[in-house]
Coordinates of C-alpha atoms and ligand atoms in Angstrom, one line a residue:
M1 CA 15.1 8.8 20.1
S2 CA 13.8 11.3 17.3
K3 CA 12.1 9.9 14.3
I4 CA 14.3 8.5 11.3
K5 CA 13.9 10.4 8.3
V6 CA 13.2 8.3 5.3
G7 CA 13.1 9.2 1.5
V8 CA 11.9 7.0 -1.4
A9 CA 13.5 7.1 -4.9
G10 CA 11.3 5.6 -7.7
Y11 CA 7.5 5.9 -6.8
G12 CA 6.4 2.9 -8.9
V13 CA 5.1 -0.5 -8.0
I14 CA 7.4 -0.9 -5.0
G15 CA 8.1 2.7 -4.2
Q16 CA 4.5 3.6 -3.4
R17 CA 4.1 0.7 -1.2
L18 CA 7.3 1.5 0.5
A19 CA 6.2 5.2 1.3
D20 CA 2.9 3.9 2.6
G21 CA 4.8 1.3 4.7
V22 CA 7.2 4.2 6.2
A23 CA 4.2 6.6 6.8
L24 CA 2.6 3.9 9.1
Q25 CA 5.9 3.4 11.2
G26 CA 5.3 5.4 14.3
D27 CA 9.1 6.1 14.7
M28 CA 9.9 7.1 11.3
E29 CA 9.2 10.2 9.1
L30 CA 8.5 10.0 5.3
V31 CA 10.3 13.2 4.1
G32 CA 9.3 12.6 0.6
I33 CA 9.7 10.6 -2.7
A34 CA 11.6 11.1 -5.9
D35 CA 10.6 10.2 -9.5
L36 CA 11.5 11.1 -13.1
A37 CA 8.1 11.6 -14.7
P38 CA 4.4 12.3 -14.1
T39 CA 3.5 8.8 -14.2
L40 CA 0.0 7.3 -13.4
S41 CA 1.1 6.6 -9.8
I42 CA 2.3 10.2 -9.4
R43 CA -1.0 11.6 -11.0
A44 CA -2.9 9.4 -8.5
L45 CA -0.8 10.9 -5.6
K46 CA -1.8 14.4 -6.8
E47 CA -5.5 13.4 -7.0
K48 CA -5.2 12.1 -3.4
G49 CA -4.0 15.7 -2.4
M50 CA -0.3 15.1 -2.4
P51 CA 0.1 13.4 0.9
Y52 CA 3.7 12.9 0.2
N53 CA 6.2 15.6 -1.0
L54 CA 7.6 15.1 -4.4
Y55 CA 11.4 15.7 -5.5
L56 CA 12.6 15.5 -9.1
V57 CA 15.5 13.2 -10.1
D58 CA 18.1 14.4 -12.7
G59 CA 16.7 14.6 -16.2
A60 CA 13.0 15.0 -15.0
D61 CA 11.2 17.7 -17.1
K62 CA 9.8 20.2 -14.5
S63 CA 7.3 21.7 -17.1
A64 CA 5.5 18.3 -17.7
F65 CA 4.7 18.4 -13.7
D66 CA 3.8 22.1 -13.8
A67 CA 1.4 21.6 -16.8
L68 CA -0.5 19.1 -14.5
D69 CA -0.3 21.3 -11.4
I70 CA 1.7 18.7 -9.4
P71 CA 3.6 20.4 -6.7
V72 CA 7.3 19.9 -6.8
S73 CA 9.2 20.3 -3.5
G74 CA 12.7 20.2 -4.9
T75 CA 15.4 18.0 -6.3
F76 CA 16.6 14.6 -5.8
E77 CA 19.6 16.2 -4.0
D78 CA 17.5 18.2 -1.8
L79 CA 15.6 15.2 -0.6
I80 CA 18.8 13.3 0.0
D81 CA 20.1 16.1 2.3
K82 CA 17.0 15.9 4.5
V83 CA 17.1 12.3 5.2
D84 CA 18.9 9.6 7.3
I85 CA 18.2 6.9 4.9
M86 CA 17.0 6.5 1.4
L87 CA 14.9 3.5 0.0
D88 CA 15.9 2.9 -3.6
S89 CA 13.2 1.3 -5.7
S90 CA 14.2 3.0 -9.0
P91 CA 14.4 0.7 -12.1
G92 CA 17.2 -2.0 -12.2
G93 CA 20.3 -0.2 -13.7
V94 CA 19.7 3.0 -11.8
G95 CA 20.5 2.1 -8.1
M96 CA 24.2 1.9 -8.7
K97 CA 24.2 5.5 -10.2
N98 CA 22.1 6.7 -7.4
K99 CA 24.4 5.2 -4.8
A100 CA 27.3 7.6 -5.7
L101 CA 24.9 10.4 -4.5
Y102 CA 24.1 8.8 -1.3
E103 CA 27.7 8.0 -0.6
A104 CA 28.7 11.7 -1.5
K105 CA 26.3 12.9 1.0
G106 CA 26.9 10.2 3.7
V107 CA 23.4 8.9 3.6
K108 CA 22.3 5.3 4.1
A109 CA 20.4 3.3 1.5
I110 CA 18.3 0.3 1.0
F111 CA 18.2 -1.1 -2.5
Q112 CA 15.4 -3.6 -3.6
G113 CA 16.0 -6.9 -5.4
G114 CA 16.5 -5.9 -8.9
K115 CA 20.1 -4.4 -8.3
K116 CA 23.3 -6.2 -8.3
N117 CA 24.5 -7.7 -4.8
S118 CA 27.6 -5.5 -5.1
V119 CA 25.5 -2.3 -4.6
A120 CA 25.3 -3.1 -0.8
D121 CA 27.4 -4.2 2.1
V122 CA 24.8 -6.7 3.1
F123 CA 22.3 -8.8 1.3
F124 CA 19.4 -8.6 3.9
H125 CA 16.4 -10.4 5.3
G126 CA 14.5 -9.1 8.4
Y127 CA 14.2 -12.7 9.9
A128 CA 17.3 -14.6 8.5
N129 CA 20.0 -12.2 9.0
Y130 CA 19.0 -9.0 10.8
E131 CA 21.9 -8.6 12.9
K132 CA 24.3 -8.5 9.9
G133 CA 22.5 -5.3 8.8
V134 CA 22.8 -3.7 12.1
D135 CA 24.6 0.0 11.7
K136 CA 25.5 -0.7 8.1
D137 CA 25.2 2.0 5.3
Y138 CA 24.0 -0.1 2.4
L139 CA 21.6 -3.0 2.5
K140 CA 20.1 -5.0 -0.5
L141 CA 16.8 -6.5 0.1
T142 CA 16.0 -10.0 -1.4
S143 CA 13.7 -10.1 -4.3
C144 CA 10.0 -10.7 -3.7
N145 CA 10.1 -14.5 -4.1
T146 CA 13.4 -14.9 -2.1
T147 CA 11.8 -12.7 0.7
G148 CA 8.9 -15.1 1.1
L149 CA 10.8 -18.3 0.3
I150 CA 13.4 -17.4 3.2
R151 CA 10.7 -16.6 5.6
S152 CA 9.2 -20.1 5.4
V153 CA 12.7 -21.8 5.3
D154 CA 14.1 -19.8 8.2
C155 CA 10.8 -20.5 10.1
L156 CA 11.5 -24.2 9.9
D157 CA 15.2 -23.8 10.3
R158 CA 14.9 -22.0 13.6
A159 CA 12.3 -24.6 14.9
Y160 CA 13.9 -27.9 13.7
G161 CA 17.1 -27.3 11.7
I162 CA 17.3 -27.4 7.8
E163 CA 20.1 -28.9 5.8
K164 CA 18.8 -28.7 2.2
V165 CA 15.8 -27.4 0.1
A166 CA 14.8 -27.8 -3.6
I167 CA 12.3 -25.3 -5.1
T168 CA 10.1 -24.8 -8.0
I169 CA 8.8 -21.4 -8.7
I170 CA 5.8 -20.8 -10.8
R171 CA 6.4 -16.9 -11.5
R172 CA 4.0 -14.5 -12.5
V173 CA 5.2 -12.8 -15.7
A174 CA 4.2 -9.2 -14.9
D175 CA 2.5 -6.8 -12.2
P176 CA -1.2 -6.1 -12.7
G177 CA -1.5 -3.1 -15.2
D178 CA 1.8 -3.9 -17.0
Y179 CA 1.8 -4.0 -20.7
H180 CA 5.5 -4.5 -21.5
R181 CA 5.4 -8.2 -21.5
G182 CA 2.9 -8.3 -24.2
L183 CA -0.2 -10.4 -24.4
T184 CA 0.9 -13.9 -23.8
N185 CA -0.3 -17.4 -23.3
A186 CA 2.8 -19.5 -22.9
L187 CA 5.0 -20.9 -20.1
Q188 CA 8.8 -20.1 -20.3
M189 CA 11.6 -22.2 -18.6
D190 CA 14.6 -20.4 -17.0
K191 CA 18.0 -22.0 -16.7
A192 CA 18.5 -23.8 -13.4
P193 CA 19.3 -23.1 -10.6
S194 CA 17.1 -20.2 -10.0
H195 CA 18.6 -17.1 -8.6
Q196 CA 16.2 -17.4 -5.6
A197 CA 17.9 -20.7 -4.6
V198 CA 21.3 -19.3 -4.9
D199 CA 20.2 -16.1 -3.2
L200 CA 19.0 -18.2 -0.2
M201 CA 22.4 -19.8 0.2
T202 CA 24.1 -16.4 0.2
I203 CA 21.8 -15.4 3.1
M204 CA 21.6 -18.8 4.6
P205 CA 25.0 -20.3 3.9
H206 CA 24.5 -23.5 5.9
I207 CA 21.5 -24.6 3.8
E208 CA 22.1 -26.3 0.3
A209 CA 19.5 -24.9 -2.2
T210 CA 18.7 -25.2 -5.8
G211 CA 15.6 -24.9 -7.9
I212 CA 13.7 -24.4 -11.2
L213 CA 11.7 -21.5 -12.3
V214 CA 8.7 -21.3 -14.7
H215 CA 7.4 -18.0 -15.8
T216 CA 3.5 -18.1 -16.2
P217 CA 1.2 -15.5 -17.9
V218 CA -0.6 -14.2 -14.8
T219 CA 0.0 -11.1 -12.6
H220 CA -1.3 -11.9 -9.1
G221 CA 1.3 -13.7 -7.2
H222 CA 3.9 -16.3 -7.7
I223 CA 3.6 -19.7 -6.3
I224 CA 6.7 -21.7 -4.9
T225 CA 6.8 -25.3 -4.0
V226 CA 9.6 -26.3 -1.4
V227 CA 11.0 -29.7 -0.6
A228 CA 13.0 -29.3 2.6
T229 CA 15.3 -31.7 4.3
G230 CA 15.5 -31.3 8.1
K231 CA 18.4 -32.1 10.4
Q232 CA 15.7 -34.2 12.0
K233 CA 12.6 -35.6 10.4
I234 CA 10.0 -32.8 10.2
T235 CA 6.5 -34.1 10.4
K236 CA 3.5 -32.3 8.8
E237 CA 2.3 -31.3 12.3
M238 CA 5.6 -29.8 13.4
A239 CA 5.9 -27.8 10.1
L240 CA 2.3 -26.7 10.6
E241 CA 2.9 -25.6 14.3
A242 CA 6.0 -23.5 13.3
F243 CA 4.2 -22.0 10.2
Q244 CA 1.1 -21.0 12.3
K245 CA 3.2 -19.3 14.9
H246 CA 5.1 -17.2 12.2
P247 CA 3.6 -13.6 11.9
R248 CA 4.3 -13.2 8.4
I249 CA 2.9 -16.4 7.2
R250 CA -0.8 -16.8 6.7
V251 CA -1.7 -20.5 6.8
V252 CA -4.8 -21.1 4.6
R253 CA -7.0 -24.1 3.2
I254 CA -8.3 -24.9 0.0
D255 CA -11.6 -26.0 1.6
D256 CA -12.0 -22.5 3.0
G257 CA -12.1 -21.2 -0.5
F258 CA -8.4 -20.4 -0.9
K259 CA -8.0 -22.1 -4.1
G260 CA -5.1 -20.4 -5.5
N261 CA -3.2 -17.0 -6.0
A262 CA -6.3 -15.1 -7.2
S263 CA -8.2 -16.0 -4.0
L264 CA -5.4 -14.6 -1.9
F265 CA -5.6 -11.4 -4.0
R266 CA -9.3 -11.1 -3.7
Y267 CA -9.1 -11.8 0.0
A268 CA -6.8 -8.9 0.4
R269 CA -9.2 -6.7 -1.5
D270 CA -12.1 -7.9 0.5
L271 CA -10.1 -6.9 3.7
G272 CA -9.8 -3.4 2.2
N273 CA -6.1 -3.6 2.2
P274 CA -4.7 -0.6 -0.1
R275 CA -4.2 -2.0 -3.8
G276 CA -5.1 -5.5 -2.7
D277 CA -1.7 -5.8 -1.0
M278 CA -0.9 -8.5 1.5
Y279 CA 2.2 -8.3 3.7
E280 CA 2.1 -11.9 4.7
I281 CA 2.9 -14.9 2.3
G282 CA 0.0 -17.4 2.0
L283 CA 1.0 -21.1 2.9
W284 CA -1.4 -23.7 2.1
E285 CA -2.1 -26.3 4.8
D286 CA -3.3 -28.7 2.4
S287 CA -0.2 -28.6 0.4
I288 CA 2.1 -29.6 3.4
V289 CA 3.2 -33.4 2.8
E290 CA 5.9 -35.7 3.9
S291 CA 8.1 -37.4 1.3
G292 CA 10.4 -39.8 3.2
N293 CA 12.3 -37.7 5.5
D294 CA 11.4 -34.6 3.6
I295 CA 8.7 -32.1 4.0
M296 CA 7.2 -30.4 1.2
Y297 CA 4.7 -27.3 1.0
A298 CA 3.5 -24.7 -1.2
I299 CA 3.5 -20.7 -0.7
N300 CA 1.9 -17.7 -2.4
I301 CA 4.1 -14.7 -2.9
P302 CA 2.2 -11.2 -3.2
Q303 CA 5.1 -9.7 -5.3
E304 CA 4.1 -6.1 -5.0
S305 CA 3.9 -6.1 -1.2
V306 CA 5.9 -8.9 0.2
T307 CA 9.4 -6.8 0.6
I308 CA 7.7 -4.0 2.4
P309 CA 8.2 -5.5 6.0
E310 CA 11.6 -6.7 5.6
T311 CA 12.5 -3.3 4.1
M312 CA 11.2 -1.6 7.3
D313 CA 13.3 -4.2 9.1
G314 CA 16.2 -3.1 7.0
I315 CA 15.8 0.6 8.1
R316 CA 15.6 -0.6 11.8
A317 CA 18.8 -2.6 11.4
A318 CA 20.8 -0.1 9.3
C319 CA 19.9 2.9 11.6
G320 CA 20.4 0.8 14.7
M321 CA 17.0 1.5 15.9
Q322 CA 16.6 -1.9 17.3
K323 CA 19.9 -4.1 17.4
D324 CA 18.1 -7.5 17.9
G325 CA 16.2 -9.1 14.9
A326 CA 13.4 -10.3 17.1
E327 CA 12.8 -6.8 18.6
G328 CA 13.1 -5.1 15.1
T329 CA 10.8 -7.4 13.2
A330 CA 8.2 -7.2 16.1
K331 CA 8.3 -3.4 15.8
T332 CA 7.6 -3.6 12.0
N333 CA 4.9 -6.1 12.6
E334 CA 3.2 -3.8 15.3
Y335 CA 3.0 -0.7 13.0
L336 CA 2.2 -2.6 9.9
K337 CA -0.5 -4.5 12.0
I338 CA 0.9 -7.7 10.8
G339 CA -0.3 -11.1 12.4
L340 CA -3.3 -9.5 14.2
F341 CA -5.7 -11.8 12.5
K342 CA -4.2 -14.9 14.2
Ligands
NAD1 N1 7.3 -5.3 -9.1 C1 7.6 -6.3 -8.3 O1 7.0 -7.4 -8.1 C2 9.0 -6.2 -7.5 C3 9.1 -7.0 -6.4 C4 10.4 -7.0 -5.7 C5 11.3 -6.2 -5.9 N2 11.3 -5.4 -7.1 C6 12.4 -4.4 -7.5 O2 12.1 -3.2 -7.1 C7 12.6 -2.2 -8.0 C8 11.5 -1.3 -8.5 O3 10.7 -2.1 -9.3 P1 9.2 -1.6 -9.4 O4 8.4 -2.8 -10.0 O5 8.6 -0.9 -8.6 O6 9.5 -0.7 -10.9 P2 8.5 0.4 -11.5 O7 9.0 0.5 -13.0 O8 7.0 0.1 -11.2 O9 8.8 1.8 -10.8 C9 10.1 2.4 -11.0 C10 9.8 3.9 -10.8 O10 11.1 4.6 -10.8 C11 10.9 5.8 -11.6 N3 12.2 6.2 -12.0 C12 12.8 6.1 -13.4 N4 14.0 6.6 -13.4 C13 14.2 7.1 -12.2 C14 15.5 7.6 -11.6 N5 16.6 7.9 -12.3 N6 15.5 7.8 -10.3 C15 14.4 7.6 -9.6 N7 13.3 7.1 -10.0 C16 13.2 6.7 -11.4 C17 9.9 5.4 -12.7 O11 9.3 6.5 -13.2 C18 9.0 4.5 -11.9 O12 8.0 5.3 -11.3 C19 13.5 -3.0 -9.2 O13 14.7 -3.3 -8.5 C20 12.6 -4.4 -8.9 O14 13.5 -5.4 -9.3 C21 10.0 -5.4 -7.9

């Protein structure tokens, strides 16, 4: 099979990580990325020697790129013409507009979590519903929190069966480097149920889910606590055994120094991971606790990088590269070197 050709629209927080993720897949080719303005990420790309070809979306001012000597390889439409599938990580409202272009050119696409579900045929998660995405044209990835949450709930569900979950999300308010949320020192409540719990039910309709979300003025990761009701009683040992086997879950301990979200971010930087990224969710062994017949635990979501592996799974499903979820996710893990530390 020749390499699947992939393009990325929107080279921001998520787009640059998607581009790097695709470049690491031995059976895919990153044709290029598209953006609107010479943002800091584009300037950094230029300073790194333009490892990826840049295409400009409608409305971009080419003279602003020329003034900075940033090479441009063509228009957004030129890029779409050259690829089998586009990864759309443009801002919230733009994806639907871009979809019309993808449809007109008969190109598949995967949209990130910020878009409406109606943008795609399938709301997708690499582990929980891979097969639903096979050979489909338009997938929408779950958001960062939902991606990590579903990884852990699906892990217990496959091992023991889960009937119900209730979650609390302690949500980082912005990404590192963002200024658009201001300089704040307050917690803010969202109306319940949180969209992540509702999204989980869309992807895993056999599980009843609800939850609360609290925004916090931090940038290095969300923390979610989950109370899960099993079809049978799940003990702490049973839960730990399942979590430890999961390639995209990193079980950590407070006594080892993993005190919270910032410890995981620092550890990723100490590993030398680009931008301090972590593809795995962190799960605290010390947080797993039984409550009657329920099991409770806490996970850390590295919001900037957590959806990258599941998006690679999405390419594999949509392009029919692997028809089976276990094979598709294993290939992604191999190329992203996920789970090697276990
Ligand atoms: N940041 C996160 O933690 C996170 C996590 C998961 C999913 N998401 C979702 O990913 C998507 C992208 O979010 P982000 O945080 O990377 O945003 P971002 O603002 O960092 O990046 C968006 C990029 O798109 C570019 N752009 C603007 N208009 C465009 C257009 N018309 N066509 C193509 N590109 C255009 C911008 O210049 C920018 O580089 C959103 O749907 C968001 O909800 C974000």
